[in-house]
Short mmCIF file of C-alpha atoms and ligand atoms in Angstrom, two decimals:
data_model
loop_
_atom_site.label_atom_id
_atom_site.label_comp_id
_atom_site.label_asym_id
_atom_site.label_seq_id
_atom_site.Cartn_x
_atom_site.Cartn_y
_atom_site.Cartn_z
CA MET A 216 45.37 38.31 69.07
CA VAL A 217 41.78 38.05 67.85
CA ILE A 218 39.92 34.81 68.58
CA GLY A 219 36.68 34.43 66.58
CA ALA A 220 37.98 36.68 63.80
CA SER A 221 35.92 35.06 61.04
CA GLY A 222 32.58 36.00 62.63
CA GLN A 223 30.51 39.07 61.83
CA LEU A 224 31.99 41.20 64.61
CA GLY A 225 35.43 39.64 64.15
CA SER A 226 35.74 40.47 60.47
CA ASP A 227 34.83 44.14 60.99
CA LEU A 228 37.02 44.41 64.08
CA CYS A 229 40.01 42.99 62.19
CA GLU A 230 39.53 45.65 59.49
CA GLU A 231 39.45 48.37 62.17
CA LEU A 232 42.55 46.98 63.89
CA ASP A 233 44.41 46.88 60.57
CA ALA A 234 43.35 50.45 59.77
CA ALA A 235 44.69 51.48 63.18
CA SER A 236 48.01 49.69 62.36
CA PHE A 237 47.82 47.06 65.09
CA ASP A 238 50.10 44.05 64.57
CA ARG A 239 47.24 41.56 64.43
CA ARG A 240 47.19 37.78 64.64
CA SER A 241 43.90 35.95 64.19
CA PRO A 242 44.08 32.16 64.26
CA SER A 243 41.06 30.47 62.70
CA HIS A 244 38.74 28.22 64.68
CA ALA A 245 40.41 25.22 62.98
CA GLU A 246 43.84 26.47 64.10
CA LEU A 247 42.82 27.32 67.65
CA ASP A 248 39.74 25.99 69.42
CA ILE A 249 39.20 27.92 72.67
CA CYS A 250 37.89 24.75 74.29
CA GLU A 251 41.32 23.10 73.91
CA HIS A 252 42.76 24.67 77.04
CA ALA A 253 46.31 23.33 76.82
CA GLU A 254 46.67 24.30 73.15
CA VAL A 255 45.33 27.77 73.85
CA ALA A 256 47.81 28.16 76.70
CA ALA A 257 50.74 27.01 74.52
CA HIS A 258 49.71 29.26 71.63
CA LEU A 259 49.31 32.35 73.79
CA ARG A 260 52.44 31.72 75.85
CA SER A 261 54.54 31.41 72.71
CA SER A 262 53.09 34.46 70.93
CA ARG A 263 52.65 36.61 74.09
CA PRO A 264 50.09 39.06 72.67
CA ALA A 265 49.68 42.38 74.48
CA VAL A 266 45.94 42.29 73.82
CA ILE A 267 43.76 39.17 73.57
CA ILE A 268 40.31 39.75 72.06
CA ASN A 269 37.78 36.95 72.48
CA LEU A 270 34.77 36.99 70.16
CA ALA A 271 34.21 33.23 70.05
CA ALA A 272 30.85 32.15 71.43
CA PHE A 273 28.19 29.47 71.29
CA HIS A 274 25.19 31.71 70.93
CA GLN A 275 22.27 30.06 69.19
CA LEU A 276 19.71 30.17 72.00
CA ASP A 277 17.93 26.92 71.18
CA ARG A 278 21.19 24.97 70.80
CA CYS A 279 22.39 26.36 74.15
CA GLU A 280 19.17 25.13 75.80
CA ALA A 281 19.59 21.70 74.21
CA ASP A 282 23.30 21.46 75.04
CA PRO A 283 24.09 23.46 78.18
CA VAL A 284 27.35 21.56 78.65
CA ARG A 285 28.62 22.87 75.31
CA ALA A 286 27.31 26.38 76.11
CA PHE A 287 29.33 26.41 79.34
CA GLU A 288 32.40 24.89 77.63
CA VAL A 289 32.57 27.72 75.06
CA ASN A 290 31.04 30.69 76.91
CA CYS A 291 32.39 30.03 80.39
CA HIS A 292 35.12 27.39 80.93
CA ALA A 293 37.10 28.43 77.83
CA VAL A 294 36.78 32.06 78.92
CA ARG A 295 38.06 31.18 82.38
CA ASN A 296 41.10 29.55 80.77
CA LEU A 297 41.70 32.63 78.59
CA ALA A 298 41.30 34.93 81.58
CA GLU A 299 43.81 32.96 83.65
CA ILE A 300 46.38 32.92 80.82
CA ALA A 301 45.83 36.63 80.13
CA GLY A 302 46.34 37.25 83.84
CA ASP A 303 49.62 35.28 83.85
CA LEU A 304 50.88 37.05 80.73
CA GLN A 305 49.68 40.44 82.01
CA ALA A 306 47.87 40.84 78.71
CA HIS A 307 44.82 43.04 78.24
CA LEU A 308 41.83 40.70 77.79
CA VAL A 309 38.94 42.08 75.73
CA HIS A 310 35.80 39.96 75.94
CA VAL A 311 32.38 40.53 74.38
CA SER A 312 29.17 39.70 76.22
CA THR A 313 25.48 40.22 75.73
CA ASP A 314 22.31 42.11 76.68
CA TYR A 315 20.82 38.66 77.37
CA VAL A 316 22.46 38.70 80.82
CA PHE A 317 19.42 40.82 81.77
CA GLY A 318 15.93 39.59 82.54
CA GLY A 319 13.97 42.33 80.80
CA ASP A 320 11.77 43.08 83.77
CA GLN A 321 12.44 46.82 83.94
CA GLU A 322 11.44 49.72 81.72
CA GLU A 323 14.59 51.82 82.00
CA PRO A 324 17.75 50.93 80.03
CA TYR A 325 20.14 48.69 81.94
CA GLU A 326 23.31 50.35 83.19
CA GLU A 327 26.65 48.62 83.66
CA ARG A 328 25.90 48.46 87.39
CA SER A 329 22.38 47.02 86.97
CA ALA A 330 21.87 43.55 88.43
CA PRO A 331 21.83 40.79 85.78
CA ASN A 332 19.19 38.09 85.76
CA PRO A 333 19.59 35.92 82.65
CA LEU A 334 16.55 33.91 81.54
CA GLN A 335 18.15 31.20 79.41
CA VAL A 336 21.24 28.95 79.26
CA TYR A 337 23.02 31.27 76.81
CA GLY A 338 22.69 34.29 79.15
CA VAL A 339 23.67 32.31 82.24
CA SER A 340 26.75 30.86 80.51
CA LYS A 341 27.82 34.29 79.19
CA LEU A 342 27.34 35.86 82.62
CA ALA A 343 29.43 33.12 84.21
CA GLY A 344 32.13 33.84 81.61
CA GLU A 345 31.98 37.54 82.51
CA TYR A 346 32.65 36.76 86.17
CA PHE A 347 35.76 34.75 85.29
CA VAL A 348 37.03 37.63 83.16
CA ARG A 349 36.47 40.03 86.07
CA ASN A 350 38.02 37.79 88.68
CA ARG A 351 40.90 36.08 86.87
CA SER A 352 42.44 38.76 84.63
CA GLN A 353 43.72 41.95 86.19
CA ARG A 354 43.49 44.03 83.00
CA HIS A 355 40.27 43.37 81.16
CA LEU A 356 37.72 45.16 79.04
CA LEU A 357 34.25 43.60 79.06
CA VAL A 358 31.89 44.88 76.36
CA ARG A 359 28.18 44.04 76.48
CA THR A 360 26.33 44.65 73.26
CA SER A 361 23.07 43.63 71.57
CA GLY A 362 21.34 42.67 68.31
CA LEU A 363 24.49 42.52 66.16
CA TYR A 364 24.41 42.66 62.38
CA GLY A 365 27.38 42.99 60.06
CA THR A 366 28.21 42.41 56.41
CA ARG A 367 29.83 39.05 57.12
CA GLY A 368 26.72 37.70 58.91
CA SER A 369 26.93 35.70 62.11
CA SER A 370 28.78 32.47 61.44
CA GLY A 371 27.12 30.89 64.48
CA LYS A 372 23.60 31.93 63.54
CA GLY A 373 23.99 31.66 59.77
CA GLY A 374 23.35 35.29 58.80
CA ASN A 375 21.84 38.23 60.62
CA PHE A 376 18.40 39.76 61.21
CA VAL A 377 18.68 42.27 58.35
CA GLU A 378 19.57 39.60 55.81
CA THR A 379 16.88 37.28 57.18
CA MET A 380 14.25 40.01 56.75
CA LEU A 381 15.36 40.82 53.20
CA ARG A 382 15.27 37.13 52.30
CA LEU A 383 11.85 36.45 53.89
CA GLY A 384 10.53 39.71 52.45
CA GLN A 385 10.77 38.20 48.97
CA TYR A 386 7.76 36.05 49.88
CA GLY A 387 5.67 39.19 50.53
CA ARG A 388 4.59 38.59 54.14
CA VAL A 389 6.68 38.47 57.31
CA SER A 390 5.65 38.14 60.98
CA VAL A 391 7.88 39.80 63.58
CA VAL A 392 7.58 40.17 67.35
CA THR A 393 6.60 43.51 68.88
CA ASP A 394 7.26 42.68 72.53
CA GLN A 395 11.05 42.44 72.63
CA VAL A 396 12.82 45.79 72.71
CA LEU A 397 16.57 46.23 72.18
CA SER A 398 19.22 48.43 70.56
CA PRO A 399 20.25 46.82 67.26
CA THR A 400 23.96 47.38 66.70
CA ASN A 401 26.03 47.60 63.54
CA THR A 402 29.27 45.63 63.97
CA ARG A 403 31.27 48.34 62.15
CA ASP A 404 30.27 50.93 64.74
CA LEU A 405 30.93 48.51 67.60
CA SER A 406 34.33 47.60 66.14
CA SER A 407 35.42 51.17 65.85
CA MET A 408 34.39 51.85 69.48
CA ILE A 409 36.20 48.72 70.71
CA VAL A 410 39.38 49.92 69.00
CA ARG A 411 39.00 53.33 70.67
CA LEU A 412 38.53 51.63 74.03
CA ILE A 413 41.61 49.46 73.48
CA ARG A 414 43.71 52.45 72.38
CA THR A 415 42.81 54.35 75.54
CA ARG A 416 43.48 51.21 77.62
CA ALA A 417 39.96 51.34 79.02
CA THR A 418 39.22 48.65 81.60
CA GLY A 419 36.14 47.20 83.28
CA LEU A 420 32.62 46.77 81.96
CA PHE A 421 31.16 48.92 79.16
CA HIS A 422 27.75 48.78 77.51
CA VAL A 423 28.26 49.55 73.81
CA THR A 424 25.33 49.70 71.37
CA ASN A 425 23.97 52.02 68.72
CA SER A 426 21.77 54.72 70.29
CA GLY A 427 18.02 54.50 70.72
CA SER A 428 15.90 51.38 70.84
CA CYS A 429 13.13 49.56 69.02
CA SER A 430 11.26 46.28 68.93
CA TRP A 431 12.28 43.65 66.38
CA PHE A 432 9.06 44.62 64.56
CA GLU A 433 10.11 48.28 64.35
CA PHE A 434 13.57 47.21 63.24
CA ALA A 435 12.06 45.11 60.43
CA LYS A 436 9.74 47.99 59.45
CA ARG A 437 12.75 50.27 59.08
CA ILE A 438 14.65 47.67 57.04
CA PHE A 439 11.78 47.28 54.56
CA ALA A 440 11.16 51.04 54.36
CA LEU A 441 14.83 51.67 53.56
CA SER A 442 15.17 48.77 51.13
CA GLY A 443 11.97 49.68 49.29
CA GLN A 444 10.65 46.11 49.53
CA ASP A 445 6.86 45.95 49.46
CA VAL A 446 6.14 43.56 52.33
CA GLU A 447 3.12 42.89 54.50
CA LEU A 448 4.68 43.08 57.97
CA VAL A 449 2.56 41.32 60.60
CA PRO A 450 3.03 42.24 64.30
CA ILE A 451 2.97 39.22 66.61
CA PRO A 452 3.62 38.57 70.30
CA THR A 453 6.58 36.40 71.32
CA SER A 454 4.11 33.70 72.36
CA GLU A 455 3.28 33.23 68.66
CA SER A 456 6.88 33.28 67.42
CA GLY A 457 7.36 29.54 67.67
CA SER A 458 10.41 29.76 69.94
CA ALA A 459 10.33 28.06 73.31
CA VAL A 460 13.43 29.86 74.64
CA ALA A 461 12.78 32.74 77.06
CA ARG A 462 14.07 36.12 75.89
CA PRO A 463 14.09 39.45 77.73
CA ALA A 464 11.15 41.67 76.79
CA PHE A 465 13.41 44.71 77.22
CA SER A 466 17.19 44.55 76.97
CA VAL A 467 18.18 48.11 76.08
CA LEU A 468 21.65 48.92 77.41
CA GLU A 469 22.37 52.36 78.82
CA ASN A 470 25.84 53.26 77.52
CA ARG A 471 26.58 55.13 80.71
CA ARG A 472 30.35 54.75 80.81
CA LEU A 473 30.77 55.79 77.16
CA LYS A 474 28.94 59.00 78.06
CA SER A 475 30.52 59.69 81.42
CA GLU A 476 34.09 58.96 80.29
CA GLY A 477 33.96 61.16 77.19
CA PHE A 478 33.76 58.54 74.43
CA GLY A 479 30.35 59.84 73.38
CA LEU A 480 27.43 57.80 72.16
CA MET A 481 27.43 55.87 68.91
CA ARG A 482 25.05 56.98 66.15
CA SER A 483 21.37 56.01 66.18
CA TRP A 484 20.32 52.50 65.21
CA GLU A 485 18.26 54.05 62.36
CA ASP A 486 21.34 55.73 60.82
CA ALA A 487 23.44 52.62 61.38
CA VAL A 488 21.05 50.27 59.58
CA GLY A 489 20.63 52.82 56.77
CA ASP A 490 24.39 52.80 56.31
CA TYR A 491 24.50 48.99 56.35
CA LEU A 492 21.87 48.82 53.60
CA ARG A 493 23.64 51.44 51.45
CA GLN A 494 26.90 49.52 51.72
CA ARG A 495 25.12 46.31 50.89
CA THR A 496 23.61 47.88 47.76
CA ARG A 497 27.07 49.09 46.66
CA ALA A 498 28.58 45.64 47.31
CA VAL A 499 25.85 43.89 45.29
CA ALA A 500 26.30 46.40 42.42
CA ALA A 501 30.08 45.85 42.46
CA VAL A 502 29.64 42.06 42.15
CA ARG A 503 27.36 42.53 39.13
N1 NAP B 674 25.09 38.12 67.34
C1 NAP B 674 24.49 38.90 68.25
O1 NAP B 674 23.39 39.42 68.01
C2 NAP B 674 25.17 39.19 69.56
C3 NAP B 674 24.52 40.02 70.50
C4 NAP B 674 25.16 40.31 71.70
C5 NAP B 674 26.42 39.79 71.96
N2 NAP B 674 27.01 38.98 71.05
C6 NAP B 674 28.35 38.45 71.34
O2 NAP B 674 29.25 39.02 70.41
C7 NAP B 674 30.31 38.11 70.13
C8 NAP B 674 30.51 37.96 68.63
O3 NAP B 674 29.29 37.52 68.03
P1 NAP B 674 29.15 37.30 66.45
O4 NAP B 674 27.73 37.53 66.12
O5 NAP B 674 30.21 38.06 65.72
O6 NAP B 674 29.46 35.74 66.37
P2 NAP B 674 29.75 34.83 65.09
O7 NAP B 674 29.57 35.58 63.82
O8 NAP B 674 28.99 33.56 65.28
O9 NAP B 674 31.32 34.53 65.23
C9 NAP B 674 31.83 33.68 66.23
C10 NAP B 674 33.27 33.41 65.91
O10 NAP B 674 33.81 32.55 66.92
C11 NAP B 674 34.39 31.39 66.30
N3 NAP B 674 34.25 30.28 67.21
C12 NAP B 674 33.11 29.68 67.65
N4 NAP B 674 33.41 28.70 68.52
C13 NAP B 674 34.76 28.68 68.65
C14 NAP B 674 35.67 27.89 69.39
N5 NAP B 674 35.26 26.90 70.18
N6 NAP B 674 37.00 28.16 69.28
C15 NAP B 674 37.45 29.15 68.48
N7 NAP B 674 36.64 29.94 67.74
C16 NAP B 674 35.31 29.69 67.80
C17 NAP B 674 33.62 31.21 65.01
O11 NAP B 674 34.37 30.46 64.09
P3 NAP B 674 33.60 29.38 63.13
O12 NAP B 674 32.55 30.11 62.41
O13 NAP B 674 34.70 28.87 62.26
O14 NAP B 674 33.04 28.35 64.09
C18 NAP B 674 33.50 32.70 64.58
O15 NAP B 674 34.72 33.15 64.02
C19 NAP B 674 29.95 36.82 70.88
O16 NAP B 674 30.65 36.81 72.09
C20 NAP B 674 28.46 36.95 71.17
O17 NAP B 674 28.10 36.27 72.37
C21 NAP B 674 26.43 38.67 69.85
#
């Protein structure tokens, strides 16, 4: 059972699950709102899925700051409900969380065992959701990831960073922050790793991102170099970005458990974004 299947991660994950011959159900948001606790309980108790995958989230940072009640409803209380039902049904609960549970005040990548210290409502609400998953469902897989982009585009954020850059690039000049460092992650790669983790019945917390790291500025530079767009890319500090919401200056996730438990690392973020852009070019050509 995939909740949040229409999102950018959800759509790629559903393709991977289908390719791996899982018997998949994926109710839409209109059919199943995770904030409707009784309906969620009835739905899950009648369908009794072996695996429940939750990708639904309220993740626009500024909207979370403005409406912390809603942020906690979606990212925490609804997750607690899911975790309790999954626990009762002895289902495997797979839940996706974020690099924004970290404060960004260290220079080494954050391991699964590193202490979180979220800076904004979104991160605090996601971390609270994580704790309910850990404490209320016996069999769970928690996946923290970062900087997602996928062909479907984030439904919550209205697109993704790559598409935003390509759109803004048409105007010839784009300003991007240099002082936030992360590991951008292609949702196809993440989906295929999540399916591997589910197949091997992996449990507990995993950090899963493409390898390597960069600032948003370096990410944009790579996007324009690969797309061949001639753009004046202007480096700016976060203080000039116009956003009032605190973000970690460094949120690179060490994928320690993937390494130590033999899953191996995912490909580099450079290769992953190159692949995304090639696929995008093919898709645009096919439409024409
Ligand atoms: N995007 C990132 O850069 C990023 C980074 C790190 C971690 N994450 C985490 O990764 C996960 C997936 O992110 P994403 O970028 O794929 O998100 P997304 O594209 O915005 O997709 C979210 C999905 O959840 C559904 N949804 C939202 N609220 C719901 C509710 N109350 N009940 C049922 N369904 C609901 C949405 O449906 P509608 O569109 O119909 O509302 C959509 O299908 C989230 O947990 C997010 O916190 C994301």
